[in-house]
Amino acid sequence: MSQQVEIEAVVLAGGLSRRMDRQDKGLITLANKPMVRYVLDRLQPQVQHIRINANQNQAQYAQFGYEVFADKLPGFMGPLTGMYSALVDTTADYVLVVPCDCPLLPKDLAARMVQQLLAEDADVAVATDGERDHSVVLLIKPELAESIRTFLDTGRRRVDMWYGDFRVTRVSFADQPEAFVNVNTPEDKQQLTDVIAQS
């Protein structure tokens, strides 16, 4: 890797998957591979370390060969809890967080995110497809951990509301519009399976 900073990637797999009948989304099979395997394979060449945030099926996630950790706050309060739990334990300069259900993530995600964050002296970099933010694809400074805890303590949960208080840079991946396609419904799963089969 060319950058002189250390980046850890954290795959968020801690949700309840309500729209997928509570199936663990990261372990759902797409074209004969668990979805999280695609995510891990995309990330592995890009960063120095990878961890998986999971609150259930931890033994299954551990089989992929990476450290698995649960939320440090109770109550399944959403992705910000996983981000907080990652940031308080990392030794890296920056943490790249991604969801477990984006199997087509850009192969240059980390490089572009850190380059722009450093160039603009931002606290948070958020990926955009050119039309909208993907608020759970973020590069974050670890020192923001306690701000997440404080935000959650107010009862708020929305990621974009949290990072709106900081210097944010939006990194466009408009050249890769399918990179952030994710799976929220069985219909999404079928469509993505078809895309992977054709690629």
PDB file of C-alpha atoms in Angstrom:
ATOM      1  CA  MET A   1       0.000   0.000   0.000  1.00  0.00           C
ATOM      2  CA  SER A   2       1.259   3.443  -0.871  1.00  0.00           C
ATOM      3  CA  GLN A   3      -0.191   5.491   1.956  1.00  0.00           C
ATOM      4  CA  GLN A   4       1.904   5.953   5.076  1.00  0.00           C
ATOM      5  CA  VAL A   5      -1.020   5.570   7.464  1.00  0.00           C
ATOM      6  CA  GLU A   6      -2.384   2.404   9.001  1.00  0.00           C
ATOM      7  CA  ILE A   7      -5.975   1.541   8.119  1.00  0.00           C
ATOM      8  CA  GLU A   8      -8.098  -1.102   9.760  1.00  0.00           C
ATOM      9  CA  ALA A   9     -11.284  -2.257   8.038  1.00  0.00           C
ATOM     10  CA  VAL A  10     -14.280  -3.277  10.112  1.00  0.00           C
ATOM     11  CA  VAL A  11     -17.117  -5.198   8.505  1.00  0.00           C
ATOM     12  CA  LEU A  12     -20.427  -4.432  10.189  1.00  0.00           C
ATOM     13  CA  ALA A  13     -22.427  -7.645  10.572  1.00  0.00           C
ATOM     14  CA  GLY A  14     -24.119  -6.864  13.858  1.00  0.00           C
ATOM     15  CA  GLY A  15     -27.634  -6.004  12.696  1.00  0.00           C
ATOM     16  CA  LEU A  16     -30.890  -7.863  13.094  1.00  0.00           C
ATOM     17  CA  SER A  17     -31.710  -8.130   9.340  1.00  0.00           C
ATOM     18  CA  ARG A  18     -35.388  -7.411   9.883  1.00  0.00           C
ATOM     19  CA  ARG A  19     -36.106  -7.115   6.137  1.00  0.00           C
ATOM     20  CA  MET A  20     -34.412 -10.460   5.461  1.00  0.00           C
ATOM     21  CA  ASP A  21     -36.586 -12.415   7.906  1.00  0.00           C
ATOM     22  CA  ARG A  22     -33.801 -12.065  10.481  1.00  0.00           C
ATOM     23  CA  GLN A  23     -31.386 -14.144   8.427  1.00  0.00           C
ATOM     24  CA  ASP A  24     -27.793 -13.146   9.149  1.00  0.00           C
ATOM     25  CA  LYS A  25     -27.084 -11.156   5.989  1.00  0.00           C
ATOM     26  CA  GLY A  26     -23.343 -11.671   5.972  1.00  0.00           C
ATOM     27  CA  LEU A  27     -23.811 -15.450   5.915  1.00  0.00           C
ATOM     28  CA  ILE A  28     -26.396 -15.529   3.135  1.00  0.00           C
ATOM     29  CA  THR A  29     -24.994 -17.332   0.107  1.00  0.00           C
ATOM     30  CA  LEU A  30     -24.561 -15.540  -3.202  1.00  0.00           C
ATOM     31  CA  ALA A  31     -23.334 -17.650  -6.130  1.00  0.00           C
ATOM     32  CA  ASN A  32     -22.005 -20.319  -3.747  1.00  0.00           C
ATOM     33  CA  LYS A  33     -20.161 -17.972  -1.344  1.00  0.00           C
ATOM     34  CA  PRO A  34     -21.308 -16.257   1.848  1.00  0.00           C
ATOM     35  CA  MET A  35     -21.859 -12.566   1.166  1.00  0.00           C
ATOM     36  CA  VAL A  36     -19.313 -11.482   3.756  1.00  0.00           C
ATOM     37  CA  ARG A  37     -16.641 -13.495   1.924  1.00  0.00           C
ATOM     38  CA  TYR A  38     -16.969 -11.175  -1.082  1.00  0.00           C
ATOM     39  CA  VAL A  39     -16.605  -8.162   1.204  1.00  0.00           C
ATOM     40  CA  LEU A  40     -13.548  -9.593   2.940  1.00  0.00           C
ATOM     41  CA  ASP A  41     -11.911 -10.506  -0.359  1.00  0.00           C
ATOM     42  CA  ARG A  42     -12.421  -6.952  -1.631  1.00  0.00           C
ATOM     43  CA  LEU A  43     -10.940  -5.428   1.515  1.00  0.00           C
ATOM     44  CA  GLN A  44      -8.005  -7.746   2.154  1.00  0.00           C
ATOM     45  CA  PRO A  45      -5.561  -6.214  -0.400  1.00  0.00           C
ATOM     46  CA  GLN A  46      -6.509  -2.674   0.627  1.00  0.00           C
ATOM     47  CA  VAL A  47      -5.843  -2.508   4.388  1.00  0.00           C
ATOM     48  CA  GLN A  48      -3.450  -3.771   7.041  1.00  0.00           C
ATOM     49  CA  HIS A  49      -6.050  -5.296   9.374  1.00  0.00           C
ATOM     50  CA  ILE A  50      -9.651  -6.505   9.179  1.00  0.00           C
ATOM     51  CA  ARG A  51     -12.106  -7.234  11.979  1.00  0.00           C
ATOM     52  CA  ILE A  52     -15.746  -8.320  11.901  1.00  0.00           C
ATOM     53  CA  ASN A  53     -18.400  -6.800  14.167  1.00  0.00           C
ATOM     54  CA  ALA A  54     -21.042  -9.477  14.822  1.00  0.00           C
ATOM     55  CA  ASN A  55     -23.528  -9.994  17.631  1.00  0.00           C
ATOM     56  CA  GLN A  56     -24.668 -13.450  16.587  1.00  0.00           C
ATOM     57  CA  ASN A  57     -23.150 -16.461  14.792  1.00  0.00           C
ATOM     58  CA  GLN A  58     -19.724 -15.347  15.951  1.00  0.00           C
ATOM     59  CA  ALA A  59     -18.178 -18.807  15.554  1.00  0.00           C
ATOM     60  CA  GLN A  60     -19.255 -18.871  11.910  1.00  0.00           C
ATOM     61  CA  TYR A  61     -17.767 -15.451  11.264  1.00  0.00           C
ATOM     62  CA  ALA A  62     -14.536 -16.479  13.016  1.00  0.00           C
ATOM     63  CA  GLN A  63     -14.091 -19.227  10.423  1.00  0.00           C
ATOM     64  CA  PHE A  64     -13.161 -16.558   7.873  1.00  0.00           C
ATOM     65  CA  GLY A  65      -9.914 -16.038   9.768  1.00  0.00           C
ATOM     66  CA  TYR A  66     -10.418 -12.572  11.207  1.00  0.00           C
ATOM     67  CA  GLU A  67     -11.067 -11.298  14.723  1.00  0.00           C
ATOM     68  CA  VAL A  68     -14.764 -11.093  15.571  1.00  0.00           C
ATOM     69  CA  PHE A  69     -16.103  -8.733  18.225  1.00  0.00           C
ATOM     70  CA  ALA A  70     -19.543  -7.849  19.554  1.00  0.00           C
ATOM     71  CA  ASP A  71     -21.063  -4.452  20.270  1.00  0.00           C
ATOM     72  CA  LYS A  72     -19.800  -2.929  23.497  1.00  0.00           C
ATOM     73  CA  LEU A  73     -23.166  -1.257  24.122  1.00  0.00           C
ATOM     74  CA  PRO A  74     -26.404  -3.201  24.665  1.00  0.00           C
ATOM     75  CA  GLY A  75     -29.651  -2.964  22.785  1.00  0.00           C
ATOM     76  CA  PHE A  76     -28.857  -3.422  19.065  1.00  0.00           C
ATOM     77  CA  MET A  77     -28.776   0.322  18.488  1.00  0.00           C
ATOM     78  CA  GLY A  78     -27.635   0.099  14.882  1.00  0.00           C
ATOM     79  CA  PRO A  79     -24.413   0.571  12.946  1.00  0.00           C
ATOM     80  CA  LEU A  80     -23.120   3.420  15.096  1.00  0.00           C
ATOM     81  CA  THR A  81     -22.755   0.965  17.971  1.00  0.00           C
ATOM     82  CA  GLY A  82     -20.534  -1.246  15.840  1.00  0.00           C
ATOM     83  CA  MET A  83     -18.508   1.788  14.782  1.00  0.00           C
ATOM     84  CA  TYR A  84     -18.057   2.890  18.384  1.00  0.00           C
ATOM     85  CA  SER A  85     -17.031  -0.616  19.419  1.00  0.00           C
ATOM     86  CA  ALA A  86     -14.443  -0.708  16.627  1.00  0.00           C
ATOM     87  CA  LEU A  87     -12.992   2.726  17.288  1.00  0.00           C
ATOM     88  CA  VAL A  88     -12.420   2.276  21.012  1.00  0.00           C
ATOM     89  CA  ASP A  89     -10.280  -0.815  20.450  1.00  0.00           C
ATOM     90  CA  THR A  90      -8.315   0.001  17.312  1.00  0.00           C
ATOM     91  CA  THR A  91      -4.624   0.809  17.179  1.00  0.00           C
ATOM     92  CA  ALA A  92      -4.835   1.986  13.557  1.00  0.00           C
ATOM     93  CA  ASP A  93      -4.687   5.592  12.373  1.00  0.00           C
ATOM     94  CA  TYR A  94      -8.075   5.290  10.659  1.00  0.00           C
ATOM     95  CA  VAL A  95     -10.938   2.808  10.600  1.00  0.00           C
ATOM     96  CA  LEU A  96     -12.753   1.999   7.363  1.00  0.00           C
ATOM     97  CA  VAL A  97     -16.237   0.698   8.125  1.00  0.00           C
ATOM     98  CA  VAL A  98     -18.334  -1.146   5.566  1.00  0.00           C
ATOM     99  CA  PRO A  99     -21.508  -3.227   5.744  1.00  0.00           C
ATOM    100  CA  CYS A 100     -21.439  -6.998   5.303  1.00  0.00           C
ATOM    101  CA  ASP A 101     -23.932  -6.875   2.429  1.00  0.00           C
ATOM    102  CA  CYS A 102     -22.001  -4.873  -0.197  1.00  0.00           C
ATOM    103  CA  PRO A 103     -20.163  -7.593  -2.146  1.00  0.00           C
ATOM    104  CA  LEU A 104     -19.096  -5.305  -5.007  1.00  0.00           C
ATOM    105  CA  LEU A 105     -17.176  -2.722  -2.967  1.00  0.00           C
ATOM    106  CA  PRO A 106     -14.571  -0.721  -4.941  1.00  0.00           C
ATOM    107  CA  LYS A 107     -11.142  -2.312  -5.099  1.00  0.00           C
ATOM    108  CA  ASP A 108      -9.656   1.153  -4.521  1.00  0.00           C
ATOM    109  CA  LEU A 109     -12.041   2.121  -1.717  1.00  0.00           C
ATOM    110  CA  ALA A 110      -9.459   2.593   1.048  1.00  0.00           C
ATOM    111  CA  ALA A 111      -6.908   4.409  -1.111  1.00  0.00           C
ATOM    112  CA  ARG A 112      -9.383   6.955  -2.439  1.00  0.00           C
ATOM    113  CA  MET A 113     -11.029   7.505   0.928  1.00  0.00           C
ATOM    114  CA  VAL A 114      -7.782   8.154   2.815  1.00  0.00           C
ATOM    115  CA  GLN A 115      -6.300  10.277   0.042  1.00  0.00           C
ATOM    116  CA  GLN A 116      -9.253  12.651   0.050  1.00  0.00           C
ATOM    117  CA  LEU A 117      -9.634  12.693   3.839  1.00  0.00           C
ATOM    118  CA  LEU A 118      -5.984  13.701   4.231  1.00  0.00           C
ATOM    119  CA  ALA A 119      -6.102  16.214   1.389  1.00  0.00           C
ATOM    120  CA  GLU A 120      -9.090  17.981   2.939  1.00  0.00           C
ATOM    121  CA  ASP A 121      -8.047  17.486   6.582  1.00  0.00           C
ATOM    122  CA  ALA A 122     -11.441  15.944   7.291  1.00  0.00           C
ATOM    123  CA  ASP A 123     -12.568  13.908  10.292  1.00  0.00           C
ATOM    124  CA  VAL A 124     -14.780  11.557   8.310  1.00  0.00           C
ATOM    125  CA  ALA A 125     -14.850  10.458   4.682  1.00  0.00           C
ATOM    126  CA  VAL A 126     -18.138   9.080   3.372  1.00  0.00           C
ATOM    127  CA  ALA A 127     -18.536   7.237   0.096  1.00  0.00           C
ATOM    128  CA  THR A 128     -21.045   8.466  -2.448  1.00  0.00           C
ATOM    129  CA  ASP A 129     -22.137   6.959  -5.731  1.00  0.00           C
ATOM    130  CA  GLY A 130     -22.461  10.430  -7.202  1.00  0.00           C
ATOM    131  CA  GLU A 131     -26.122  10.721  -6.229  1.00  0.00           C
ATOM    132  CA  ARG A 132     -26.327   9.847  -2.554  1.00  0.00           C
ATOM    133  CA  ASP A 133     -24.160   9.185   0.470  1.00  0.00           C
ATOM    134  CA  HIS A 134     -23.616   5.620   1.615  1.00  0.00           C
ATOM    135  CA  SER A 135     -23.535   6.443   5.284  1.00  0.00           C
ATOM    136  CA  VAL A 136     -22.194   3.107   6.502  1.00  0.00           C
ATOM    137  CA  VAL A 137     -19.188   3.224   4.165  1.00  0.00           C
ATOM    138  CA  LEU A 138     -16.954   5.564   6.144  1.00  0.00           C
ATOM    139  CA  LEU A 139     -13.331   6.270   6.967  1.00  0.00           C
ATOM    140  CA  ILE A 140     -13.184   7.588  10.531  1.00  0.00           C
ATOM    141  CA  LYS A 141     -10.605   8.987  12.929  1.00  0.00           C
ATOM    142  CA  PRO A 142     -10.568   6.806  16.067  1.00  0.00           C
ATOM    143  CA  GLU A 143     -10.636   9.846  18.350  1.00  0.00           C
ATOM    144  CA  LEU A 144     -14.286  10.348  17.367  1.00  0.00           C
ATOM    145  CA  ALA A 145     -15.336   7.272  19.377  1.00  0.00           C
ATOM    146  CA  GLU A 146     -16.626   9.127  22.420  1.00  0.00           C
ATOM    147  CA  SER A 147     -18.659  11.488  20.248  1.00  0.00           C
ATOM    148  CA  ILE A 148     -20.578   8.438  19.027  1.00  0.00           C
ATOM    149  CA  ARG A 149     -21.220   7.305  22.596  1.00  0.00           C
ATOM    150  CA  THR A 150     -22.486  10.776  23.503  1.00  0.00           C
ATOM    151  CA  PHE A 151     -24.700  10.886  20.400  1.00  0.00           C
ATOM    152  CA  LEU A 152     -26.218   7.471  21.158  1.00  0.00           C
ATOM    153  CA  ASP A 153     -26.852   8.500  24.752  1.00  0.00           C
ATOM    154  CA  THR A 154     -29.235  11.181  23.444  1.00  0.00           C
ATOM    155  CA  GLY A 155     -31.370   8.469  21.825  1.00  0.00           C
ATOM    156  CA  ARG A 156     -30.370   9.294  18.290  1.00  0.00           C
ATOM    157  CA  ARG A 157     -29.258   6.547  15.904  1.00  0.00           C
ATOM    158  CA  ARG A 158     -28.797   7.965  12.392  1.00  0.00           C
ATOM    159  CA  VAL A 159     -25.241   7.772  11.155  1.00  0.00           C
ATOM    160  CA  ASP A 160     -25.517  10.814   8.887  1.00  0.00           C
ATOM    161  CA  MET A 161     -26.839  12.910  11.772  1.00  0.00           C
ATOM    162  CA  TRP A 162     -23.797  11.934  13.835  1.00  0.00           C
ATOM    163  CA  TYR A 163     -21.146  12.730  11.252  1.00  0.00           C
ATOM    164  CA  GLY A 164     -22.890  15.941  10.288  1.00  0.00           C
ATOM    165  CA  ASP A 165     -21.247  17.544  13.325  1.00  0.00           C
ATOM    166  CA  PHE A 166     -17.737  17.010  11.910  1.00  0.00           C
ATOM    167  CA  ARG A 167     -15.582  17.925   8.954  1.00  0.00           C
ATOM    168  CA  VAL A 168     -16.865  15.507   6.345  1.00  0.00           C
ATOM    169  CA  THR A 169     -15.541  14.879   2.862  1.00  0.00           C
ATOM    170  CA  ARG A 170     -17.659  13.024   0.332  1.00  0.00           C
ATOM    171  CA  VAL A 171     -15.650  10.695  -1.878  1.00  0.00           C
ATOM    172  CA  SER A 172     -17.315  10.062  -5.212  1.00  0.00           C
ATOM    173  CA  PHE A 173     -17.341   6.605  -6.739  1.00  0.00           C
ATOM    174  CA  ALA A 174     -19.667   7.673  -9.540  1.00  0.00           C
ATOM    175  CA  ASP A 175     -17.371   5.754 -11.885  1.00  0.00           C
ATOM    176  CA  GLN A 176     -18.456   2.548 -10.094  1.00  0.00           C
ATOM    177  CA  PRO A 177     -22.202   3.016  -9.575  1.00  0.00           C
ATOM    178  CA  GLU A 178     -22.883  -0.644  -8.729  1.00  0.00           C
ATOM    179  CA  ALA A 179     -20.190  -0.801  -6.044  1.00  0.00           C
ATOM    180  CA  PHE A 180     -22.581  -0.095  -3.182  1.00  0.00           C
ATOM    181  CA  VAL A 181     -25.495  -2.275  -4.246  1.00  0.00           C
ATOM    182  CA  ASN A 182     -26.567  -4.108  -1.122  1.00  0.00           C
ATOM    183  CA  VAL A 183     -28.989  -6.785  -0.036  1.00  0.00           C
ATOM    184  CA  ASN A 184     -31.983  -5.850   2.087  1.00  0.00           C
ATOM    185  CA  THR A 185     -34.660  -8.123   0.624  1.00  0.00           C
ATOM    186  CA  PRO A 186     -34.821 -11.560  -1.027  1.00  0.00           C
ATOM    187  CA  GLU A 187     -35.413  -9.729  -4.329  1.00  0.00           C
ATOM    188  CA  ASP A 188     -32.167  -7.792  -3.863  1.00  0.00           C
ATOM    189  CA  LYS A 189     -30.381 -11.095  -3.266  1.00  0.00           C
ATOM    190  CA  GLN A 190     -31.605 -12.564  -6.530  1.00  0.00           C
ATOM    191  CA  GLN A 191     -30.677  -9.468  -8.530  1.00  0.00           C
ATOM    192  CA  LEU A 192     -27.194  -9.376  -7.050  1.00  0.00           C
ATOM    193  CA  THR A 193     -26.695 -13.105  -7.619  1.00  0.00           C
ATOM    194  CA  ASP A 194     -27.479 -12.504 -11.283  1.00  0.00           C
ATOM    195  CA  VAL A 195     -24.958  -9.631 -11.467  1.00  0.00           C
ATOM    196  CA  ILE A 196     -22.212 -11.714  -9.854  1.00  0.00           C
ATOM    197  CA  ALA A 197     -22.923 -14.632 -12.163  1.00  0.00           C
ATOM    198  CA  GLN A 198     -22.467 -12.372 -15.192  1.00  0.00           C
ATOM    199  CA  SER A 199     -19.255 -10.741 -13.947  1.00  0.00           C
TER     200      SER A 199
END
